[in-house]
Amino acid sequence: MKYSARNALKGKVKEIEIGQVAAEVVIELPGGAQVVSMITKESVDNLGLKVGKEAYAIIKASNVILGVD
């Protein structure tokens, strides 16, 4: 697999919640942190996503905004 994004986080699919239009997919990373992504139901099928399957959260963003109180 090749991609131009700088951040690819490998984990396992922990949960898939299918909605009317989109699906919320939770990927658990080693150490327990979680990444949540909203994708189409068609993408869930095309990728063959199932709970327990390994997957990558690939993040490409021009800005990451941080904040503090």
Coordinates of C-alpha atoms in Angstrom, one line a residue:
M1 CA 0.0 0.0 0.0
K2 CA 1.3 3.4 -0.9
Y3 CA -0.1 6.8 0.1
S4 CA 1.0 10.4 0.5
A5 CA -0.2 11.0 4.0
R6 CA 2.4 11.4 6.7
N7 CA 0.5 9.5 9.5
A8 CA -0.7 6.0 9.2
L9 CA -1.8 4.4 12.5
K10 CA -2.3 0.6 12.5
G11 CA -4.8 -1.0 14.8
K12 CA -7.8 -3.3 14.9
V13 CA -11.4 -2.4 14.2
K14 CA -13.1 -2.3 17.6
E15 CA -16.6 -1.2 16.6
I16 CA -18.7 -0.4 13.5
E17 CA -21.9 1.4 13.9
I18 CA -23.9 1.6 10.6
G19 CA -26.2 4.6 10.3
Q20 CA -28.7 5.5 7.5
V21 CA -26.1 7.2 5.4
A22 CA -22.7 6.7 6.9
A23 CA -20.8 4.3 9.3
E24 CA -18.8 5.2 12.4
V25 CA -15.7 3.0 12.6
V26 CA -13.6 2.8 15.8
I27 CA -10.0 1.6 15.4
E28 CA -8.2 0.7 18.6
L29 CA -4.4 1.4 18.4
P30 CA -1.8 -0.6 20.4
G31 CA -1.8 0.8 23.9
G32 CA -5.6 1.4 23.9
A33 CA -6.0 4.8 22.2
Q34 CA -8.9 4.9 19.7
V35 CA -9.4 6.7 16.4
V36 CA -12.9 7.2 15.1
S37 CA -13.7 7.7 11.4
M38 CA -17.0 8.4 9.6
I39 CA -17.1 6.7 6.2
T40 CA -19.8 5.6 3.8
K41 CA -21.5 2.2 4.2
E42 CA -20.2 1.3 0.8
S43 CA -16.6 1.9 2.0
V44 CA -17.2 -0.5 4.9
D45 CA -18.2 -3.2 2.4
N46 CA -15.5 -2.4 -0.1
L47 CA -12.8 -2.5 2.5
G48 CA -14.2 -5.7 4.1
L49 CA -14.2 -4.1 7.5
K50 CA -15.2 -6.3 10.4
V51 CA -14.7 -6.1 14.1
G52 CA -11.3 -7.6 14.9
K53 CA -9.8 -7.0 11.5
E54 CA -6.5 -5.0 11.2
A55 CA -6.9 -1.6 9.5
Y56 CA -5.0 1.6 9.2
A57 CA -6.2 5.1 10.2
I58 CA -4.5 7.2 7.6
I59 CA -4.5 10.9 8.5
K60 CA -3.7 13.7 6.0
A61 CA -4.3 17.2 7.2
S62 CA -2.6 20.5 6.5
N63 CA -3.3 21.7 10.1
V64 CA -3.6 20.2 13.5
I65 CA -5.1 22.6 16.0
L66 CA -4.3 22.3 19.7
G67 CA -5.9 24.1 22.6
V68 CA -5.6 24.5 26.3
D69 CA -7.7 26.0 29.1

